[in-house]
Coordinates of C-alpha atoms and ligand atoms in Angstrom, one line a residue:
Chain A
M1 CA 160.1 37.3 99.3
G2 CA 159.6 34.9 102.1
W3 CA 159.5 37.7 104.6
L4 CA 156.3 38.9 103.1
A5 CA 154.6 35.8 104.4
I6 CA 155.3 37.2 107.9
L7 CA 154.9 40.8 107.2
I8 CA 151.6 40.8 105.4
P9 CA 149.6 38.8 108.0
L10 CA 151.2 41.0 110.7
V11 CA 150.1 44.2 108.9
V12 CA 146.6 42.8 108.4
F13 CA 146.4 41.9 112.1
V14 CA 147.5 45.3 113.2
V15 CA 144.8 46.9 111.1
L16 CA 142.2 44.5 112.3
G17 CA 143.2 45.1 115.9
F18 CA 143.0 48.8 115.4
V19 CA 139.7 48.6 113.8
A20 CA 138.3 46.5 116.6
T21 CA 139.6 49.0 119.2
L22 CA 138.1 51.9 117.4
L23 CA 134.8 50.2 116.7
F24 CA 134.1 49.0 120.2
G25 CA 136.1 51.6 122.1
W26 CA 135.0 54.7 120.3
L27 CA 132.5 54.4 117.4
I28 CA 129.7 52.4 119.1
P29 CA 129.8 54.3 122.4
A30 CA 130.0 57.6 120.4
L31 CA 126.9 56.7 118.5
G32 CA 125.2 56.1 121.8
G33 CA 125.4 52.4 121.7
D34 CA 125.5 50.2 124.7
L35 CA 128.3 47.6 124.8
H36 CA 126.2 45.3 127.0
S37 CA 123.4 45.1 124.5
W38 CA 122.5 42.3 122.1
Y39 CA 123.5 44.3 119.1
A40 CA 127.0 44.9 120.5
A41 CA 127.4 41.2 120.9
L42 CA 126.1 40.7 117.4
L43 CA 128.6 43.2 116.1
K44 CA 131.4 41.5 118.0
A45 CA 130.4 38.2 116.5
A46 CA 130.2 39.7 113.0
F47 CA 133.6 41.3 113.5
I48 CA 135.4 38.2 114.6
L49 CA 133.7 35.9 112.1
L50 CA 133.6 38.1 109.1
G51 CA 136.7 40.0 109.8
F52 CA 139.0 37.3 111.0
V53 CA 137.7 33.7 110.9
M54 CA 136.1 33.5 107.5
P55 CA 138.9 35.3 105.6
L56 CA 141.5 33.3 107.4
A57 CA 139.6 30.1 106.6
G58 CA 139.6 31.1 103.0
V59 CA 143.2 32.0 103.0
L60 CA 144.0 28.7 104.8
T61 CA 142.6 26.7 101.8
W62 CA 145.2 28.5 99.7
M63 CA 147.9 28.4 102.3
E64 CA 147.5 24.7 102.8
R65 CA 148.2 24.1 99.2
R66 CA 151.1 26.5 99.0
Q67 CA 152.6 25.3 102.2
S68 CA 152.4 21.7 101.4
A69 CA 153.9 22.5 98.0
M70 CA 156.8 24.3 99.7
M71 CA 157.3 21.3 102.0
Q72 CA 157.4 19.0 99.0
D73 CA 159.7 21.2 96.9
R74 CA 156.9 22.4 94.6
L75 CA 155.5 25.8 94.1
G76 CA 151.7 25.3 94.5
P77 CA 149.0 27.5 93.2
N78 CA 150.5 30.8 92.4
R79 CA 148.5 31.9 89.3
A80 CA 145.1 33.2 90.2
N81 CA 145.1 36.9 89.5
V82 CA 142.9 39.9 89.2
G83 CA 144.2 41.7 86.1
P84 CA 147.9 42.1 86.6
V85 CA 147.8 41.6 90.4
R86 CA 148.8 38.1 91.1
A87 CA 149.8 38.3 94.8
F88 CA 151.3 34.9 94.9
G89 CA 148.0 33.3 93.8
L90 CA 146.3 34.5 96.9
M91 CA 143.1 35.0 94.9
H92 CA 142.8 31.2 94.5
F93 CA 140.3 30.9 97.3
V94 CA 138.0 33.5 95.6
A95 CA 138.3 31.5 92.4
D96 CA 137.5 28.3 94.4
A97 CA 134.5 29.9 96.0
L98 CA 133.2 31.1 92.7
K99 CA 133.7 27.7 91.1
M100 CA 131.8 26.0 93.9
L101 CA 128.9 28.5 93.8
F102 CA 128.4 27.8 90.1
K103 CA 128.8 24.1 90.2
E104 CA 125.7 21.9 90.0
D105 CA 124.2 21.2 93.3
F106 CA 123.5 17.6 92.9
V107 CA 121.2 15.7 95.3
P108 CA 121.2 11.9 94.9
A109 CA 117.8 10.4 93.9
N110 CA 117.0 8.5 97.1
A111 CA 118.7 10.9 99.5
N112 CA 116.7 12.3 102.4
K113 CA 116.4 15.8 101.0
L114 CA 115.9 17.5 104.4
L115 CA 118.8 15.8 106.2
F116 CA 121.0 16.0 103.1
A117 CA 120.6 19.8 103.2
L118 CA 121.0 19.8 107.0
G119 CA 124.3 18.0 106.9
P120 CA 126.7 20.8 105.9
V121 CA 124.8 23.3 108.1
M122 CA 125.2 21.0 111.1
A123 CA 128.9 20.7 110.3
I124 CA 129.6 24.4 110.0
A125 CA 127.2 26.0 112.5
P126 CA 128.8 24.5 115.7
V127 CA 132.2 25.8 114.7
L128 CA 130.8 29.3 114.2
I129 CA 128.9 29.2 117.5
T130 CA 131.9 28.1 119.5
F131 CA 133.8 31.2 118.6
A132 CA 131.4 33.1 120.9
V133 CA 133.5 32.2 123.9
V134 CA 136.9 32.8 122.5
P135 CA 138.5 36.0 123.9
W136 CA 140.5 37.8 121.2
G137 CA 141.8 40.6 123.4
S138 CA 141.3 41.8 126.9
G139 CA 138.8 44.4 125.7
V140 CA 138.4 48.1 125.5
C141 CA 137.4 50.6 128.1
A142 CA 135.0 52.9 126.2
G143 CA 135.9 56.6 126.3
H144 CA 139.4 56.0 127.7
L145 CA 141.2 55.0 124.5
T146 CA 143.9 57.6 124.8
D147 CA 144.3 57.3 128.6
R148 CA 146.9 55.2 130.3
L149 CA 144.9 52.8 132.4
T150 CA 146.4 50.6 135.1
D151 CA 145.6 46.9 135.2
G152 CA 143.1 47.4 138.0
Q153 CA 141.3 50.3 136.3
L154 CA 141.0 48.2 133.1
A155 CA 139.6 45.2 135.0
Q156 CA 137.0 47.3 136.7
C157 CA 136.1 49.0 133.5
L158 CA 135.7 45.6 131.7
D159 CA 133.5 44.2 134.4
T160 CA 131.1 47.2 134.2
G161 CA 131.6 48.5 130.7
G162 CA 131.0 45.4 128.6
G163 CA 133.8 46.2 126.3
R164 CA 135.4 42.7 126.4
F165 CA 136.8 41.4 123.2
Q166 CA 134.7 38.3 123.6
V167 CA 131.2 37.7 122.2
V168 CA 129.8 36.3 125.4
H169 CA 131.4 36.2 128.8
L170 CA 130.2 32.9 130.0
E171 CA 131.3 31.4 133.4
I172 CA 130.9 27.9 131.8
G173 CA 132.8 29.0 128.7
L174 CA 134.8 25.9 128.0
L175 CA 131.9 23.6 128.8
F176 CA 129.8 25.5 126.4
Y177 CA 132.5 24.9 123.8
F178 CA 132.5 21.2 124.4
A179 CA 128.7 21.1 124.4
I180 CA 128.5 22.9 121.0
A181 CA 131.5 21.4 119.4
S182 CA 130.3 17.8 120.0
L183 CA 127.2 18.7 117.9
A184 CA 129.6 18.8 114.8
V185 CA 129.5 15.0 114.8
Y186 CA 125.9 15.2 113.7
G187 CA 126.9 17.0 110.6
A188 CA 129.2 14.2 109.5
T189 CA 126.9 11.4 110.5
L190 CA 123.8 13.0 109.0
A191 CA 125.6 13.8 105.8
G192 CA 126.8 10.2 105.6
W193 CA 123.4 8.7 106.3
A194 CA 121.2 11.1 104.3
S195 CA 123.3 10.6 101.1
Y196 CA 121.8 7.1 100.6
N197 CA 125.2 5.7 99.8
K198 CA 126.9 2.8 101.6
W199 CA 130.3 4.3 101.4
S200 CA 129.3 7.7 102.7
L201 CA 127.3 6.0 105.5
L202 CA 130.4 4.1 106.5
G203 CA 132.4 7.3 106.4
G204 CA 129.8 8.9 108.6
L205 CA 130.1 6.0 111.1
R206 CA 133.8 6.3 111.1
A207 CA 133.5 10.0 111.7
S208 CA 131.2 9.6 114.6
S209 CA 133.2 6.8 116.3
Q210 CA 136.4 8.8 115.9
M211 CA 134.9 12.1 117.1
M212 CA 133.2 10.6 120.1
S213 CA 136.4 8.7 121.2
Y214 CA 138.5 11.7 121.0
E215 CA 136.1 14.1 122.7
V216 CA 136.7 12.1 125.9
T217 CA 140.4 12.7 125.8
M218 CA 139.9 16.3 124.8
G219 CA 137.7 17.0 127.8
L220 CA 139.9 15.2 130.2
A221 CA 143.1 16.8 128.8
I222 CA 141.8 20.3 129.4
L223 CA 140.6 19.4 133.0
G224 CA 144.2 19.8 134.1
A225 CA 144.1 23.4 132.9
F226 CA 140.9 24.0 134.8
L227 CA 142.6 22.8 137.9
V228 CA 145.6 25.0 137.4
Y229 CA 143.7 28.2 136.6
G230 CA 140.6 27.5 138.7
S231 CA 138.1 28.7 136.1
L232 CA 136.2 27.5 133.1
E233 CA 135.9 31.0 131.7
P234 CA 138.4 31.5 128.8
A235 CA 139.0 35.2 129.5
T236 CA 139.8 34.4 133.1
I237 CA 142.1 31.6 132.1
V238 CA 144.0 34.0 129.8
Q239 CA 144.1 36.6 132.5
A240 CA 145.7 34.1 134.8
Q241 CA 148.5 33.5 132.3
G242 CA 149.6 37.1 132.2
D243 CA 152.5 37.5 134.5
S244 CA 155.2 35.6 132.6
I245 CA 155.7 32.9 130.1
L246 CA 156.0 30.5 133.0
H247 CA 152.3 30.8 133.7
W248 CA 151.4 29.7 130.2
G249 CA 149.4 26.5 130.0
V250 CA 152.1 24.9 127.8
V251 CA 154.5 25.2 130.7
T252 CA 152.2 24.3 133.6
Q253 CA 150.4 21.6 131.6
P254 CA 152.8 20.3 129.0
L255 CA 151.3 16.8 128.9
G256 CA 147.8 18.3 128.8
F257 CA 148.8 20.5 125.9
V258 CA 150.1 17.5 123.8
L259 CA 147.0 15.4 124.6
F260 CA 144.6 18.2 123.9
F261 CA 146.3 19.2 120.8
T262 CA 146.3 15.7 119.5
A263 CA 142.7 15.1 120.3
A264 CA 141.7 18.4 118.8
I265 CA 143.4 17.6 115.6
A266 CA 141.6 14.3 115.6
E267 CA 138.3 16.3 116.0
T268 CA 139.1 18.4 112.9
K269 CA 139.2 15.1 110.9
R270 CA 142.4 16.0 109.1
T271 CA 145.4 13.8 108.4
P272 CA 146.8 11.9 110.3
F273 CA 143.2 11.4 111.6
D274 CA 141.4 11.7 108.3
I275 CA 139.9 8.2 108.2
P276 CA 136.3 9.7 108.0
E277 CA 137.2 11.5 104.8
G278 CA 140.1 9.6 103.3
E279 CA 140.2 11.9 100.3
S280 CA 142.1 9.5 98.1
E281 CA 141.1 6.0 99.0
V282 CA 138.3 5.2 101.5
I283 CA 135.7 7.7 100.4
G284 CA 134.3 10.0 103.1
Y285 CA 130.9 11.0 104.3
F286 CA 130.5 13.9 101.9
V287 CA 131.2 11.9 98.7
E288 CA 127.7 12.8 97.4
Y289 CA 128.1 16.5 98.0
S290 CA 128.9 18.9 95.3
G291 CA 129.1 22.6 94.8
M292 CA 128.8 24.9 97.7
R293 CA 127.4 22.2 100.0
F294 CA 130.7 20.5 99.6
G295 CA 132.4 23.9 100.0
M296 CA 130.7 24.2 103.4
F297 CA 132.2 21.0 104.7
Y298 CA 135.5 22.1 103.3
L299 CA 135.2 25.5 105.0
A300 CA 134.0 24.0 108.2
E301 CA 137.2 21.9 108.3
F302 CA 139.4 25.0 108.0
M303 CA 137.3 26.9 110.5
E304 CA 137.8 24.0 112.9
V305 CA 141.5 24.3 112.4
I306 CA 141.3 28.0 113.3
F307 CA 139.1 27.3 116.3
T308 CA 141.4 24.6 117.5
S309 CA 144.2 27.0 117.2
A310 CA 142.2 29.7 119.1
I311 CA 141.3 27.4 122.0
V312 CA 144.9 26.0 122.2
A313 CA 146.2 29.6 122.1
T314 CA 143.7 30.6 124.8
V315 CA 144.3 27.8 127.2
F316 CA 147.9 26.9 126.6
F317 CA 149.6 29.9 125.0
G318 CA 148.3 32.8 127.0
G319 CA 145.7 34.0 124.5
W320 CA 146.1 37.6 123.9
Q321 CA 148.8 38.0 126.6
I322 CA 152.2 39.3 125.7
P323 CA 154.5 38.4 128.6
G324 CA 155.3 41.6 130.6
L325 CA 152.7 43.8 128.8
H326 CA 150.3 45.4 131.3
A327 CA 147.3 47.6 130.5
D328 CA 149.6 50.6 130.4
G329 CA 152.6 49.1 128.5
F330 CA 155.7 47.2 129.6
V331 CA 156.5 49.9 132.1
A332 CA 153.8 51.8 134.0
G333 CA 152.3 54.7 132.0
Q334 CA 154.2 53.8 128.8
M335 CA 151.4 53.2 126.3
P336 CA 147.9 54.5 125.8
H337 CA 145.0 52.1 126.1
W338 CA 144.3 51.9 122.3
L339 CA 147.8 50.8 121.6
V340 CA 147.8 48.1 124.2
C341 CA 144.4 46.9 122.9
T342 CA 145.7 46.6 119.4
L343 CA 148.9 44.9 120.5
Q344 CA 146.9 42.3 122.4
F345 CA 144.7 41.5 119.4
V346 CA 147.8 41.2 117.3
A347 CA 149.4 38.8 119.8
W348 CA 146.2 36.7 119.8
A349 CA 146.0 36.7 116.0
V350 CA 149.6 35.8 115.6
K351 CA 149.4 32.9 118.0
V352 CA 146.3 31.6 116.2
F353 CA 148.0 32.0 112.8
V354 CA 151.2 30.3 113.9
L355 CA 149.2 27.4 115.4
C356 CA 147.2 27.1 112.2
W357 CA 150.5 26.9 110.3
F358 CA 151.7 24.3 112.7
Q359 CA 148.6 22.2 112.2
L360 CA 149.0 22.4 108.4
M361 CA 152.6 21.3 109.0
I362 CA 151.5 18.3 110.9
R363 CA 148.8 17.5 108.4
W364 CA 151.3 17.3 105.5
T365 CA 153.9 15.5 107.5
M366 CA 152.1 12.6 109.1
P367 CA 150.8 9.5 107.4
R368 CA 147.2 8.4 108.2
F369 CA 146.4 6.1 111.1
R370 CA 144.6 2.8 110.6
P371 CA 141.2 2.7 112.3
D372 CA 142.4 0.2 114.9
Q373 CA 145.5 2.2 115.5
L374 CA 143.3 5.3 115.9
M375 CA 141.1 3.6 118.5
R376 CA 144.0 2.2 120.3
L377 CA 145.7 5.5 120.4
G378 CA 142.6 7.2 121.6
W379 CA 141.4 4.8 124.2
K380 CA 144.5 3.0 125.4
Q381 CA 147.1 5.7 125.2
L382 CA 145.7 9.2 125.2
L383 CA 142.9 8.4 127.7
P384 CA 145.0 6.9 130.5
A385 CA 147.6 9.6 129.9
S386 CA 145.0 12.3 130.3
L387 CA 143.7 10.6 133.5
A388 CA 147.2 10.4 134.9
N389 CA 147.7 14.1 134.0
I390 CA 144.6 15.0 136.0
L391 CA 145.7 13.0 139.0
I392 CA 149.2 14.5 139.0
T393 CA 148.0 18.0 138.4
A394 CA 145.4 17.7 141.2
G395 CA 148.1 16.4 143.5
V396 CA 150.4 19.3 142.7
V397 CA 147.7 21.9 143.0
L398 CA 146.6 20.4 146.3
A399 CA 150.1 20.5 147.7
L400 CA 150.7 24.1 146.6
M401 CA 147.3 25.4 147.6
P402 CA 147.4 27.8 150.5
G403 CA 145.9 26.2 153.5
A404 CA 146.7 22.6 152.5
K405 CA 149.0 20.9 154.8
Chain B
M1 CA 153.7 -25.1 96.4
A2 CA 152.4 -23.3 99.5
I3 CA 153.0 -19.6 99.7
G4 CA 155.4 -18.7 102.4
V5 CA 154.5 -16.2 105.0
K6 CA 157.2 -13.9 106.4
V7 CA 156.3 -12.5 109.8
V8 CA 157.8 -9.1 110.2
A9 CA 158.5 -8.2 113.8
R10 CA 156.7 -5.2 115.1
P11 CA 159.0 -2.5 116.4
R12 CA 159.2 -3.0 120.1
D13 CA 161.5 -0.3 121.3
L14 CA 160.0 2.6 123.1
G15 CA 161.2 5.2 120.6
Q16 CA 159.2 3.7 117.8
Q17 CA 156.2 2.8 119.9
A18 CA 155.9 6.3 121.4
Y19 CA 155.4 7.7 117.9
V20 CA 156.5 11.2 119.1
P21 CA 160.2 11.0 118.3
A22 CA 159.5 9.9 114.8
L23 CA 156.9 12.7 114.5
V24 CA 159.4 15.3 115.6
K25 CA 162.0 13.9 113.2
G26 CA 159.5 14.0 110.3
L27 CA 158.4 17.6 111.2
G28 CA 162.1 18.5 111.2
V29 CA 162.5 17.3 107.7
T30 CA 159.4 19.0 106.4
M31 CA 160.1 22.2 108.2
R32 CA 163.6 22.4 106.9
H33 CA 162.3 22.1 103.4
F34 CA 159.5 24.6 104.0
F35 CA 161.8 27.3 105.5
D36 CA 164.6 26.7 103.0
N37 CA 162.1 27.2 100.2
L38 CA 160.3 30.1 101.8
F39 CA 163.3 32.1 102.9
G40 CA 166.0 30.7 100.8
G41 CA 164.4 31.9 97.5
G42 CA 163.0 28.5 96.7
K43 CA 166.2 26.6 97.1
H44 CA 165.0 23.1 96.4
I45 CA 162.0 23.8 94.2
V46 CA 161.9 21.7 91.1
T47 CA 158.7 23.1 89.5
I48 CA 159.1 24.5 86.0
Q49 CA 156.5 27.3 85.5
Y50 CA 155.4 26.1 82.1
P51 CA 154.4 28.8 79.7
E52 CA 157.2 31.1 80.9
E53 CA 159.8 28.5 81.6
R54 CA 160.4 25.5 79.5
A55 CA 162.3 22.4 80.0
V56 CA 165.3 22.0 77.8
Y57 CA 164.7 19.0 75.6
P58 CA 167.6 16.7 74.7
K59 CA 169.0 17.2 71.2
R60 CA 167.6 14.0 69.9
Y61 CA 164.1 14.6 71.3
R62 CA 161.5 13.5 68.7
G63 CA 159.3 16.4 68.1
L64 CA 156.7 17.3 65.5
H65 CA 157.5 16.0 62.0
R66 CA 158.7 18.1 59.2
L67 CA 159.4 17.5 55.5
M68 CA 162.8 18.7 54.2
V69 CA 163.1 20.6 50.9
R70 CA 165.5 20.7 48.0
E71 CA 167.5 23.6 46.6
D72 CA 164.6 24.7 44.4
G73 CA 162.1 24.6 47.3
S74 CA 160.3 21.5 46.2
V75 CA 159.7 18.6 48.6
R76 CA 162.5 16.0 49.0
C77 CA 160.1 13.2 49.5
V78 CA 160.0 10.8 46.5
A79 CA 156.8 9.0 47.7
C80 CA 158.7 5.7 48.0
M81 CA 156.2 4.6 50.6
C82 CA 158.9 3.4 53.0
C83 CA 157.6 5.4 55.9
P84 CA 153.8 4.5 55.7
T85 CA 154.9 0.9 55.4
V86 CA 157.1 1.0 58.5
C87 CA 154.8 3.2 60.6
P88 CA 153.4 1.0 63.4
A89 CA 150.5 3.3 63.9
H90 CA 149.5 3.6 60.2
C91 CA 149.2 7.3 60.6
I92 CA 151.0 8.4 57.4
T93 CA 148.9 8.8 54.3
I94 CA 150.7 9.4 51.0
L95 CA 149.2 9.8 47.5
A96 CA 151.9 9.9 44.9
E97 CA 151.9 11.8 41.6
Q98 CA 154.2 12.0 38.6
T99 CA 156.8 14.6 38.2
G100 CA 158.5 15.5 34.9
N101 CA 161.4 13.3 35.9
P102 CA 160.7 9.7 34.8
N103 CA 162.9 8.5 37.7
E104 CA 161.0 10.1 40.5
K105 CA 157.5 10.4 42.0
R106 CA 156.5 13.0 44.5
P107 CA 153.7 13.1 47.1
R108 CA 150.5 14.9 46.1
V109 CA 149.1 14.3 49.5
F110 CA 151.3 13.8 52.6
E111 CA 149.4 13.6 55.8
I112 CA 150.5 12.5 59.3
D113 CA 147.8 12.1 62.0
E114 CA 149.7 13.3 65.0
L115 CA 147.1 11.9 67.4
R116 CA 147.8 8.4 66.1
C117 CA 151.5 8.8 65.9
V118 CA 153.3 6.9 68.7
V119 CA 156.4 9.0 68.1
C120 CA 158.6 6.0 67.5
G121 CA 160.8 7.7 64.9
L122 CA 160.7 4.7 62.6
C123 CA 159.6 6.9 59.6
V124 CA 162.8 8.9 60.0
E125 CA 164.9 5.8 60.1
A126 CA 163.1 4.4 57.0
C127 CA 163.4 7.4 54.8
P128 CA 166.1 6.8 52.1
C129 CA 166.4 10.5 51.2
D130 CA 166.4 12.4 54.5
A131 CA 163.0 13.8 53.5
I132 CA 161.2 13.3 56.8
R133 CA 162.6 14.4 60.1
M134 CA 161.5 14.8 63.7
D135 CA 164.1 17.2 64.9
T136 CA 161.9 20.3 65.4
G137 CA 161.8 20.0 69.1
I138 CA 158.2 21.0 69.0
W139 CA 155.8 19.3 71.4
S140 CA 152.7 18.4 69.6
S141 CA 150.3 21.3 70.2
P142 CA 146.8 20.8 71.5
V143 CA 143.9 21.1 69.1
A144 CA 140.2 21.7 69.5
L145 CA 139.1 19.2 66.8
R146 CA 140.7 15.9 66.1
G147 CA 140.9 16.7 62.4
D148 CA 143.2 19.6 63.3
A149 CA 145.8 17.2 64.5
V150 CA 146.4 15.9 61.0
Q151 CA 149.4 17.6 59.6
G152 CA 149.2 18.1 55.8
K153 CA 152.0 18.5 53.3
A154 CA 152.0 22.3 53.5
D155 CA 152.2 22.2 57.4
L156 CA 155.0 19.8 57.3
M157 CA 156.9 21.7 54.7
K158 CA 156.4 25.0 56.6
R159 CA 158.9 23.7 59.2
G160 CA 161.1 22.1 56.5
A161 CA 164.6 23.3 55.7
L162 CA 167.2 22.6 53.1
S163 CA 168.8 19.2 53.5
T164 CA 172.4 18.9 52.3
A165 CA 172.2 15.2 51.9
V166 CA 172.7 14.1 48.2
Q167 CA 169.4 13.4 46.8
G168 CA 169.2 9.9 45.5
G169 CA 172.3 8.9 47.4
A170 CA 175.5 8.5 45.5
G171 CA 173.5 7.9 42.3
G172 CA 172.6 4.9 40.2
D173 CA 176.2 4.6 38.9
W174 CA 177.8 4.4 42.4
R175 CA 179.1 0.8 41.6
D176 CA 180.9 2.1 38.6
K177 CA 182.4 5.0 40.6
Q178 CA 183.9 2.5 43.0
R179 CA 186.2 1.2 40.4
Ligands
LIG501 S1 157.1 8.4 64.4 FE1 156.4 6.3 64.2 S2 154.2 6.4 64.5 FE2 154.8 8.4 64.1 S3 154.6 8.7 61.9 FE3 156.7 8.1 62.2 S4 156.7 5.9 62.0 FE4 154.5 6.5 62.3
LIG502 S1 160.3 7.3 53.4 FE1 160.9 9.4 52.9 S2 160.9 9.5 50.7 FE2 159.8 7.7 51.3 S3 157.6 8.3 51.3 FE3 158.4 8.6 53.4 S4 159.1 10.7 53.5 FE4 158.8 10.2 51.3

C-alpha cells in the first residue's frame, strides 16, 4: 500500500509533464499561437498554477494530516469518499473546501471592511505571483518534439522560440521573487490590524517582525548561490547545475542551503516558527476570519510551502535537471525531445514534492520557538552565519576565477 | 515560608546549543515511525477504526442495564426499591404494583435515565434477586432527544435473559433448613 504513495504522484507528474510538453510544444504552435505572446505566458501561468500548485496545495492539506498521523502512529483522515471510492481519504480537501465555502463569512462589527477583505488576498496573491519566475522544465522547442536535439540546438531554440517552461524569463528573477514575497507580510499585518481585535493585532505584529527578520537572512543566504552561478535568473541557475550532482547548490553551498531553508520555513509561518499563528495557544492574526477567507490564509500557507520547495529545488537541487540527462538523453541521440521534456518536468515535480514532504516532516517534529529565541536565532545566529557564508564563498570564487592571481 | 527557587542550568555544550544534532535526532525518530507505518503495513498504528473495528471490552465492563426474567418470562424485579435508594444519581424510577402473590410486588414502571446514570454499578450490587444487571457490554447509544435516553421496563427486559439464581434466595425457612 505504501508504495502507492510514491507511484500515484509519479504517474500524475508524468501525465502533467506530457500534457505540458504537448500543449506548448505542439498544440499552441499548431493552432498558430505565438509562444512569446502574452496569452502563451498566461497559459503557462494557468497550467502551473491550476495544474500543479493549486491541486498540490489542496492535497498537502490532506497529506499534512495523514503524514503527521503516520508519524504519531495514528491513521489520520481516511474516510472522505465519493460513493464507494475512498482513495485513502484523498477527497478530504474537497470536503474541506466545500465546508469552507458554505460557512458563514463573518466580519467583526468594528473591523475595517476593506482592509479585512484585503488581508487574505494580500496573503495569497504574492505567492501566486512569485511562481512566475520558477522554471519547471527546460522548455520545449516547438515543432521538434520527435527530433533528437543536442544541448546547443535546444538552447538556441529556447532563446528564440519562447518555449521555456517558465512564465517569465526575468534577468532579475530571484530579486523579483524577494520583492514580491516580502509583500506577503502585508497580508498578515493587515489581517491582524483590520480585525479590530487585540489578539489578532498582536499576532499580526509578531508575523511582521518575524517575516522581516528572516527575510534578511533569506536574501543573504541565497547571495552565495548568486556568486557561485553568476546569475539571478532561475533558469540560468538551473542550467548551471546540469553537469553532475556536484554542481548542485546543496553541494557548492551547503551552509547557504541550511540557512536559506531555515529562513524560508520561517517565512511560511509554520512550526517551529508558527508564533504568528499559534494555532493552539497564542491566537494568530486570522482569528477573526472564517469561511473561505480563512481558507485563503490556509491555502496560502500551503502554497508558500510549495513555493519554498520550488525555490530550494531550483537553487539548491538542480531544478529540473537529472544528472547526466542531456537534451537528447543520457547518451547522444538516445531520446526524442518530448521524452526529455517530460522527464525534466517529472524531475522538477518530484523534487518539489519531496521537499514539501520534508517540510511537513520538520513541521511535525519540531517544537515551537519562543519569540526571543526566534529573534536570537534570526539575528544573532543565522545572520552572521549567512554573512560568513558570503565572505567565504566570495573568497573561493575569487580564487578559482580564471584571471585571478 | 519563602518559596524556594531552583535555578536550572542552561545546556552549555555545543551539541545542545547548535540545535541541529537534536533536530536530526528528532527527525530520525519521526521518520522511522513514518516509514514503518507507510511501508510496513501500519506497524505501530494504534488507531481503531470505530464502526468497523471495535475495542474488546473487558468482561466486567459495565454496559447498558438490563432486567432479568423468570422461567415464565415475567420480570424478576420485586420492586424492593433497593436500587433507587442506593443510586447516587437518582436516575431509577420505580412504581410498584401488586401481584397475585401476597409476598411479592412487581414494578409497573421501571425507568432508568441513562443520561443521568454515572455507571457506578451500585444498583447491581444492591439488588437482592439478581434482577438488574449491567453485563450487556453495550455502550450507551446516542439519542436525538434527551427523553429517548430513558430506558423503560420493556427496553430493559428486551435485553433480559433467564437468571438461574433462586428467586427469593434460599427461602424464608432457610434457618430451619440449617438444622
Ligand atoms: S449504575 Fe449507578 S447511577 Fe446508574 S442506575 Fe445503577 S446505581 Fe444508578
Ligand atoms: S434492587 Fe432489584 S429487585 Fe429491588 S427494585 Fe431494584 S431491580 Fe428490583
